[in-house]
Amino acid sequence: TVPANGTISDTGTLSGGVNTPTGTITFKVYGPNDTTCAGIPVGTPLGTSTVTVNGNGTYLSGPFTTVGPGTYNFVVSYSGDANNAPAVSACGAPGESVLVKATPAITTVASATVPANGTISDTGTLSGGVTPTGTITFNVFGPGNATCTGTPAGTSTVTVTGNGIYMSAPFTTTGPGTYNYVVSYSGDTNNAAAVSACGASGESVLVQATPAITTVAAAPGN
């Protein structure tokens, strides 16, 4: 599996040939999501790479840069020669499919400073996904958990229905200190998972105690 616009390749191993097989091996890649390897237009692969055969062994295609998320299928064919018949792999054969995923980003903004026992929340913006589904989970750690380790103080999960803005459920703080949010997107078939870093910009909320001051004025001369 590679991210969208990543580079994929294929390896073919020729075996069983006699008298030092010659000819060529051709690698054709189809996709994304061309499950029959028919090509678009029909008969046209997205990419082709041909190598010269000089015996049984392993041959590597050239690199191919993907054009979007989805499943890409390789079809590999050996031309044959005077002593060896041609051979071809099937579309969708085991090991011949590559999953390419979009790499969405998630940016977050937590609520402003609140008094102790106040309520905080977080907003996450998912962008760069290709018709994303799945979930976004908001975990809040604190107070004073600067590494966001252990069990979160609170968790809320929302369903993703595309790129956009999602909001956590409210969380009631338990005391003064700094609370940190970590927000994660689950990913789906076409989109890779994404997660914000602990202590990322905008992801910390300061909760302050609210002390009281009482005063007693004295009479003049006292």
PDB file of C-alpha atoms in Angstrom:
ATOM      1  CA  THR A   1       0.000   0.000   0.000  1.00  0.00           C
ATOM      2  CA  VAL A   2       1.277   3.491  -0.890  1.00  0.00           C
ATOM      3  CA  PRO A   3      -0.096   7.035  -0.505  1.00  0.00           C
ATOM      4  CA  ALA A   4      -1.778   8.764  -3.439  1.00  0.00           C
ATOM      5  CA  ASN A   5       0.715   9.932  -6.065  1.00  0.00           C
ATOM      6  CA  GLY A   6       3.189   7.418  -4.649  1.00  0.00           C
ATOM      7  CA  THR A   7       5.295   5.136  -6.809  1.00  0.00           C
ATOM      8  CA  ILE A   8       4.521   1.459  -7.373  1.00  0.00           C
ATOM      9  CA  SER A   9       6.336  -1.319  -9.225  1.00  0.00           C
ATOM     10  CA  ASP A  10       6.121  -5.046  -9.862  1.00  0.00           C
ATOM     11  CA  THR A  11       8.464  -8.015  -9.774  1.00  0.00           C
ATOM     12  CA  GLY A  12       8.077 -11.030 -12.061  1.00  0.00           C
ATOM     13  CA  THR A  13       9.909 -14.325 -11.671  1.00  0.00           C
ATOM     14  CA  LEU A  14      10.275 -16.437 -14.805  1.00  0.00           C
ATOM     15  CA  SER A  15      10.828 -20.136 -14.167  1.00  0.00           C
ATOM     16  CA  GLY A  16      10.644 -23.390 -16.102  1.00  0.00           C
ATOM     17  CA  GLY A  17      12.107 -21.969 -19.285  1.00  0.00           C
ATOM     18  CA  VAL A  18      14.620 -24.085 -21.240  1.00  0.00           C
ATOM     19  CA  ASN A  19      17.773 -23.264 -23.186  1.00  0.00           C
ATOM     20  CA  THR A  20      18.221 -19.910 -21.432  1.00  0.00           C
ATOM     21  CA  PRO A  21      14.920 -18.271 -22.357  1.00  0.00           C
ATOM     22  CA  THR A  22      15.052 -15.019 -24.266  1.00  0.00           C
ATOM     23  CA  GLY A  23      12.413 -12.507 -25.359  1.00  0.00           C
ATOM     24  CA  THR A  24      10.782  -9.885 -23.157  1.00  0.00           C
ATOM     25  CA  ILE A  25       8.620  -9.485 -20.078  1.00  0.00           C
ATOM     26  CA  THR A  26       6.044  -6.685 -20.210  1.00  0.00           C
ATOM     27  CA  PHE A  27       4.480  -5.177 -17.100  1.00  0.00           C
ATOM     28  CA  LYS A  28       1.162  -3.368 -17.582  1.00  0.00           C
ATOM     29  CA  VAL A  29      -0.629  -1.544 -14.768  1.00  0.00           C
ATOM     30  CA  TYR A  30      -4.352  -0.757 -14.771  1.00  0.00           C
ATOM     31  CA  GLY A  31      -6.417   1.397 -12.453  1.00  0.00           C
ATOM     32  CA  PRO A  32      -7.437   2.832 -10.220  1.00  0.00           C
ATOM     33  CA  ASN A  33     -10.276   0.358  -9.672  1.00  0.00           C
ATOM     34  CA  ASP A  34     -10.110  -1.209 -13.141  1.00  0.00           C
ATOM     35  CA  THR A  35     -10.997  -4.686 -11.885  1.00  0.00           C
ATOM     36  CA  THR A  36     -11.005  -6.301 -15.338  1.00  0.00           C
ATOM     37  CA  CYS A  37      -7.792  -4.672 -16.605  1.00  0.00           C
ATOM     38  CA  ALA A  38      -9.735  -3.503 -19.652  1.00  0.00           C
ATOM     39  CA  GLY A  39      -8.040  -0.121 -19.711  1.00  0.00           C
ATOM     40  CA  ILE A  40      -9.518   3.338 -20.202  1.00  0.00           C
ATOM     41  CA  PRO A  41      -9.985   3.706 -23.102  1.00  0.00           C
ATOM     42  CA  VAL A  42     -10.415  -0.027 -23.558  1.00  0.00           C
ATOM     43  CA  GLY A  43      -7.115  -1.770 -24.156  1.00  0.00           C
ATOM     44  CA  THR A  44      -4.995   1.096 -22.843  1.00  0.00           C
ATOM     45  CA  PRO A  45      -3.100   0.502 -19.571  1.00  0.00           C
ATOM     46  CA  LEU A  46      -2.101   3.413 -17.382  1.00  0.00           C
ATOM     47  CA  GLY A  47       1.516   2.373 -17.619  1.00  0.00           C
ATOM     48  CA  THR A  48       3.744  -0.142 -19.417  1.00  0.00           C
ATOM     49  CA  SER A  49       7.289  -1.306 -18.776  1.00  0.00           C
ATOM     50  CA  THR A  50       9.226  -3.888 -20.795  1.00  0.00           C
ATOM     51  CA  VAL A  51      12.460  -5.669 -19.849  1.00  0.00           C
ATOM     52  CA  THR A  52      14.702  -8.050 -21.806  1.00  0.00           C
ATOM     53  CA  VAL A  53      14.842 -11.698 -20.725  1.00  0.00           C
ATOM     54  CA  ASN A  54      18.199 -13.427 -20.484  1.00  0.00           C
ATOM     55  CA  GLY A  55      17.268 -16.623 -18.668  1.00  0.00           C
ATOM     56  CA  ASN A  56      15.043 -17.790 -15.870  1.00  0.00           C
ATOM     57  CA  GLY A  57      15.063 -15.370 -12.954  1.00  0.00           C
ATOM     58  CA  THR A  58      13.530 -12.310 -11.373  1.00  0.00           C
ATOM     59  CA  TYR A  59      12.773  -9.163 -13.363  1.00  0.00           C
ATOM     60  CA  LEU A  60      11.663  -5.767 -12.094  1.00  0.00           C
ATOM     61  CA  SER A  61       9.346  -3.322 -13.814  1.00  0.00           C
ATOM     62  CA  GLY A  62      10.100   0.358 -14.065  1.00  0.00           C
ATOM     63  CA  PRO A  63       8.455   2.651 -11.484  1.00  0.00           C
ATOM     64  CA  PHE A  64       4.953   3.972 -12.078  1.00  0.00           C
ATOM     65  CA  THR A  65       3.523   7.067 -10.356  1.00  0.00           C
ATOM     66  CA  THR A  66      -0.105   6.582  -9.329  1.00  0.00           C
ATOM     67  CA  VAL A  67      -2.746   9.158 -10.241  1.00  0.00           C
ATOM     68  CA  GLY A  68      -5.212   8.794  -7.360  1.00  0.00           C
ATOM     69  CA  PRO A  69      -6.509   6.458  -4.661  1.00  0.00           C
ATOM     70  CA  GLY A  70      -7.918   3.026  -5.407  1.00  0.00           C
ATOM     71  CA  THR A  71      -6.710  -0.436  -6.373  1.00  0.00           C
ATOM     72  CA  TYR A  72      -4.165  -0.844  -9.173  1.00  0.00           C
ATOM     73  CA  ASN A  73      -3.680  -4.199 -10.925  1.00  0.00           C
ATOM     74  CA  PHE A  74      -0.592  -5.423 -12.753  1.00  0.00           C
ATOM     75  CA  VAL A  75      -0.693  -7.860 -15.667  1.00  0.00           C
ATOM     76  CA  VAL A  76       2.669  -9.383 -16.555  1.00  0.00           C
ATOM     77  CA  SER A  77       3.344 -11.236 -19.823  1.00  0.00           C
ATOM     78  CA  TYR A  78       6.312 -13.155 -21.172  1.00  0.00           C
ATOM     79  CA  SER A  79       6.694 -13.009 -24.950  1.00  0.00           C
ATOM     80  CA  GLY A  80       8.096 -16.526 -25.374  1.00  0.00           C
ATOM     81  CA  ASP A  81      10.835 -17.486 -27.831  1.00  0.00           C
ATOM     82  CA  ALA A  82      11.738 -20.349 -30.172  1.00  0.00           C
ATOM     83  CA  ASN A  83      11.956 -22.835 -27.290  1.00  0.00           C
ATOM     84  CA  ASN A  84       9.501 -21.396 -24.771  1.00  0.00           C
ATOM     85  CA  ALA A  85       5.795 -20.625 -24.992  1.00  0.00           C
ATOM     86  CA  PRO A  86       4.380 -17.254 -23.932  1.00  0.00           C
ATOM     87  CA  ALA A  87       2.980 -16.814 -20.416  1.00  0.00           C
ATOM     88  CA  VAL A  88       0.759 -14.197 -18.808  1.00  0.00           C
ATOM     89  CA  SER A  89      -0.520 -13.495 -15.304  1.00  0.00           C
ATOM     90  CA  ALA A  90      -4.244 -12.989 -14.673  1.00  0.00           C
ATOM     91  CA  CYS A  91      -5.779  -9.618 -13.829  1.00  0.00           C
ATOM     92  CA  GLY A  92      -6.188  -9.480 -10.050  1.00  0.00           C
ATOM     93  CA  ALA A  93      -3.901 -12.468  -9.467  1.00  0.00           C
ATOM     94  CA  PRO A  94      -2.671 -12.857  -5.864  1.00  0.00           C
ATOM     95  CA  GLY A  95       0.099 -10.360  -5.181  1.00  0.00           C
ATOM     96  CA  GLU A  96      -0.659  -8.318  -8.294  1.00  0.00           C
ATOM     97  CA  SER A  97      -2.888  -5.650  -6.736  1.00  0.00           C
ATOM     98  CA  VAL A  98      -1.642  -2.482  -5.047  1.00  0.00           C
ATOM     99  CA  LEU A  99      -3.867  -0.371  -2.794  1.00  0.00           C
ATOM    100  CA  VAL A 100      -3.263   3.371  -3.087  1.00  0.00           C
ATOM    101  CA  LYS A 101      -4.726   5.610  -0.395  1.00  0.00           C
ATOM    102  CA  ALA A 102      -5.256   9.346  -0.128  1.00  0.00           C
ATOM    103  CA  THR A 103      -3.438  10.983   2.794  1.00  0.00           C
ATOM    104  CA  PRO A 104      -5.925  13.328   4.474  1.00  0.00           C
ATOM    105  CA  ALA A 105      -4.885  15.863   7.094  1.00  0.00           C
ATOM    106  CA  ILE A 106      -6.631  16.701  10.334  1.00  0.00           C
ATOM    107  CA  THR A 107      -6.229  20.128  11.938  1.00  0.00           C
ATOM    108  CA  THR A 108      -7.687  20.939  15.322  1.00  0.00           C
ATOM    109  CA  VAL A 109      -8.613  23.867  17.540  1.00  0.00           C
ATOM    110  CA  ALA A 110      -9.444  23.343  21.205  1.00  0.00           C
ATOM    111  CA  SER A 111     -11.565  25.679  23.301  1.00  0.00           C
ATOM    112  CA  ALA A 112     -10.162  28.666  25.187  1.00  0.00           C
ATOM    113  CA  THR A 113      -9.088  28.885  28.835  1.00  0.00           C
ATOM    114  CA  VAL A 114     -11.858  27.982  31.290  1.00  0.00           C
ATOM    115  CA  PRO A 115     -12.232  27.979  35.090  1.00  0.00           C
ATOM    116  CA  ALA A 116     -11.815  24.769  37.075  1.00  0.00           C
ATOM    117  CA  ASN A 117     -14.740  22.386  36.577  1.00  0.00           C
ATOM    118  CA  GLY A 118     -15.568  24.255  33.383  1.00  0.00           C
ATOM    119  CA  THR A 119     -16.437  22.558  30.110  1.00  0.00           C
ATOM    120  CA  ILE A 120     -13.992  22.219  27.208  1.00  0.00           C
ATOM    121  CA  SER A 121     -14.297  20.824  23.678  1.00  0.00           C
ATOM    122  CA  ASP A 122     -12.324  20.415  20.475  1.00  0.00           C
ATOM    123  CA  THR A 123     -12.951  20.961  16.771  1.00  0.00           C
ATOM    124  CA  GLY A 124     -11.272  18.891  14.063  1.00  0.00           C
ATOM    125  CA  THR A 125     -11.149  19.739  10.360  1.00  0.00           C
ATOM    126  CA  LEU A 126     -10.584  16.826   7.987  1.00  0.00           C
ATOM    127  CA  SER A 127      -9.220  17.778   4.564  1.00  0.00           C
ATOM    128  CA  GLY A 128      -7.622  16.097   1.572  1.00  0.00           C
ATOM    129  CA  GLY A 129      -9.668  12.902   1.829  1.00  0.00           C
ATOM    130  CA  VAL A 130     -11.351  11.244  -1.126  1.00  0.00           C
ATOM    131  CA  THR A 131     -15.017  10.828  -0.136  1.00  0.00           C
ATOM    132  CA  PRO A 132     -13.818   9.888   3.363  1.00  0.00           C
ATOM    133  CA  THR A 133     -15.858   7.772   5.757  1.00  0.00           C
ATOM    134  CA  GLY A 134     -14.949   6.207   9.098  1.00  0.00           C
ATOM    135  CA  THR A 135     -14.697   8.025  12.437  1.00  0.00           C
ATOM    136  CA  ILE A 136     -12.866  10.825  14.212  1.00  0.00           C
ATOM    137  CA  THR A 137     -12.003  10.219  17.873  1.00  0.00           C
ATOM    138  CA  PHE A 138     -11.230  13.031  20.315  1.00  0.00           C
ATOM    139  CA  ASN A 139      -9.178  11.976  23.355  1.00  0.00           C
ATOM    140  CA  VAL A 140      -8.468  14.511  26.102  1.00  0.00           C
ATOM    141  CA  PHE A 141      -5.614  13.982  28.569  1.00  0.00           C
ATOM    142  CA  GLY A 142      -4.906  15.844  31.781  1.00  0.00           C
ATOM    143  CA  PRO A 143      -4.609  17.773  33.839  1.00  0.00           C
ATOM    144  CA  GLY A 144      -0.831  17.934  33.521  1.00  0.00           C
ATOM    145  CA  ASN A 145      -0.434  14.861  31.254  1.00  0.00           C
ATOM    146  CA  ALA A 146       2.088  16.427  28.884  1.00  0.00           C
ATOM    147  CA  THR A 147       2.798  13.175  27.017  1.00  0.00           C
ATOM    148  CA  CYS A 148      -0.824  12.060  26.498  1.00  0.00           C
ATOM    149  CA  THR A 149      -0.036   8.591  27.822  1.00  0.00           C
ATOM    150  CA  GLY A 150      -2.276   6.215  29.701  1.00  0.00           C
ATOM    151  CA  THR A 151      -6.044   6.297  29.797  1.00  0.00           C
ATOM    152  CA  PRO A 152      -7.550   9.536  28.509  1.00  0.00           C
ATOM    153  CA  ALA A 153      -9.640  11.607  30.865  1.00  0.00           C
ATOM    154  CA  GLY A 154     -12.388  11.700  28.248  1.00  0.00           C
ATOM    155  CA  THR A 155     -13.198  10.314  24.800  1.00  0.00           C
ATOM    156  CA  SER A 156     -15.794  11.100  22.163  1.00  0.00           C
ATOM    157  CA  THR A 157     -16.214   9.714  18.641  1.00  0.00           C
ATOM    158  CA  VAL A 158     -18.070  11.140  15.657  1.00  0.00           C
ATOM    159  CA  THR A 159     -18.940   9.617  12.284  1.00  0.00           C
ATOM    160  CA  VAL A 160     -17.193  11.021   9.197  1.00  0.00           C
ATOM    161  CA  THR A 161     -19.348  11.821   6.182  1.00  0.00           C
ATOM    162  CA  GLY A 162     -16.783  13.624   4.045  1.00  0.00           C
ATOM    163  CA  ASN A 163     -14.148  16.311   4.392  1.00  0.00           C
ATOM    164  CA  GLY A 164     -15.268  19.018   6.818  1.00  0.00           C
ATOM    165  CA  ILE A 165     -15.462  20.222  10.390  1.00  0.00           C
ATOM    166  CA  TYR A 166     -16.320  17.883  13.269  1.00  0.00           C
ATOM    167  CA  MET A 167     -16.798  18.719  16.946  1.00  0.00           C
ATOM    168  CA  SER A 168     -16.154  16.646  20.031  1.00  0.00           C
ATOM    169  CA  ALA A 169     -18.677  16.172  22.791  1.00  0.00           C
ATOM    170  CA  PRO A 170     -18.199  18.572  25.742  1.00  0.00           C
ATOM    171  CA  PHE A 171     -15.888  17.439  28.548  1.00  0.00           C
ATOM    172  CA  THR A 172     -16.154  18.720  32.124  1.00  0.00           C
ATOM    173  CA  THR A 173     -12.713  19.290  33.625  1.00  0.00           C
ATOM    174  CA  THR A 174     -11.833  17.903  37.024  1.00  0.00           C
ATOM    175  CA  GLY A 175      -9.295  20.416  38.253  1.00  0.00           C
ATOM    176  CA  PRO A 176      -6.838  23.132  37.229  1.00  0.00           C
ATOM    177  CA  GLY A 177      -3.950  22.484  34.857  1.00  0.00           C
ATOM    178  CA  THR A 178      -3.306  21.959  31.157  1.00  0.00           C
ATOM    179  CA  TYR A 179      -5.472  19.523  29.199  1.00  0.00           C
ATOM    180  CA  ASN A 180      -4.254  18.144  25.857  1.00  0.00           C
ATOM    181  CA  TYR A 181      -6.372  16.784  23.024  1.00  0.00           C
ATOM    182  CA  VAL A 182      -5.242  14.076  20.585  1.00  0.00           C
ATOM    183  CA  VAL A 183      -7.531  13.710  17.564  1.00  0.00           C
ATOM    184  CA  SER A 184      -7.391  10.689  15.266  1.00  0.00           C
ATOM    185  CA  TYR A 185      -9.095   9.829  11.984  1.00  0.00           C
ATOM    186  CA  SER A 186      -9.672   6.093  11.474  1.00  0.00           C
ATOM    187  CA  GLY A 187      -9.127   6.045   7.713  1.00  0.00           C
ATOM    188  CA  ASP A 188     -11.079   3.862   5.289  1.00  0.00           C
ATOM    189  CA  THR A 189     -10.603   1.937   2.043  1.00  0.00           C
ATOM    190  CA  ASN A 190      -9.475   4.980   0.069  1.00  0.00           C
ATOM    191  CA  ASN A 191      -7.977   7.123   2.821  1.00  0.00           C
ATOM    192  CA  ALA A 192      -5.082   6.604   5.202  1.00  0.00           C
ATOM    193  CA  ALA A 193      -5.481   7.207   8.923  1.00  0.00           C
ATOM    194  CA  ALA A 194      -4.371  10.517  10.439  1.00  0.00           C
ATOM    195  CA  VAL A 195      -3.659  11.688  13.984  1.00  0.00           C
ATOM    196  CA  SER A 196      -2.728  14.973  15.638  1.00  0.00           C
ATOM    197  CA  ALA A 197       0.305  15.163  17.905  1.00  0.00           C
ATOM    198  CA  CYS A 198       0.060  15.511  21.666  1.00  0.00           C
ATOM    199  CA  GLY A 199       0.586  19.173  22.486  1.00  0.00           C
ATOM    200  CA  ALA A 200       0.061  20.285  18.893  1.00  0.00           C
ATOM    201  CA  SER A 201      -0.616  23.974  18.355  1.00  0.00           C
ATOM    202  CA  GLY A 202      -4.160  24.779  19.408  1.00  0.00           C
ATOM    203  CA  GLU A 203      -4.690  21.456  21.155  1.00  0.00           C
ATOM    204  CA  SER A 204      -3.981  22.508  24.758  1.00  0.00           C
ATOM    205  CA  VAL A 205      -6.557  24.049  27.066  1.00  0.00           C
ATOM    206  CA  LEU A 206      -5.561  25.857  30.271  1.00  0.00           C
ATOM    207  CA  VAL A 207      -7.959  25.292  33.149  1.00  0.00           C
ATOM    208  CA  GLN A 208      -7.514  27.796  35.955  1.00  0.00           C
ATOM    209  CA  ALA A 209      -8.590  27.746  39.566  1.00  0.00           C
ATOM    210  CA  THR A 210     -10.833  30.648  40.596  1.00  0.00           C
ATOM    211  CA  PRO A 211      -9.578  31.935  43.933  1.00  0.00           C
ATOM    212  CA  ALA A 212     -11.640  34.359  45.997  1.00  0.00           C
ATOM    213  CA  ILE A 213     -10.466  37.401  47.872  1.00  0.00           C
ATOM    214  CA  THR A 214     -12.289  38.785  50.891  1.00  0.00           C
ATOM    215  CA  THR A 215     -11.532  42.133  52.446  1.00  0.00           C
ATOM    216  CA  VAL A 216     -12.259  43.987  55.690  1.00  0.00           C
ATOM    217  CA  ALA A 217     -11.826  47.731  55.772  1.00  0.00           C
ATOM    218  CA  ALA A 218     -10.662  49.403  58.986  1.00  0.00           C
ATOM    219  CA  ALA A 219     -12.145  52.574  60.463  1.00  0.00           C
ATOM    220  CA  PRO A 220      -9.994  55.742  60.248  1.00  0.00           C
ATOM    221  CA  GLY A 221      -7.328  55.870  62.922  1.00  0.00           C
ATOM    222  CA  ASN A 222      -7.553  52.174  63.686  1.00  0.00           C
TER     223      ASN A 222
END
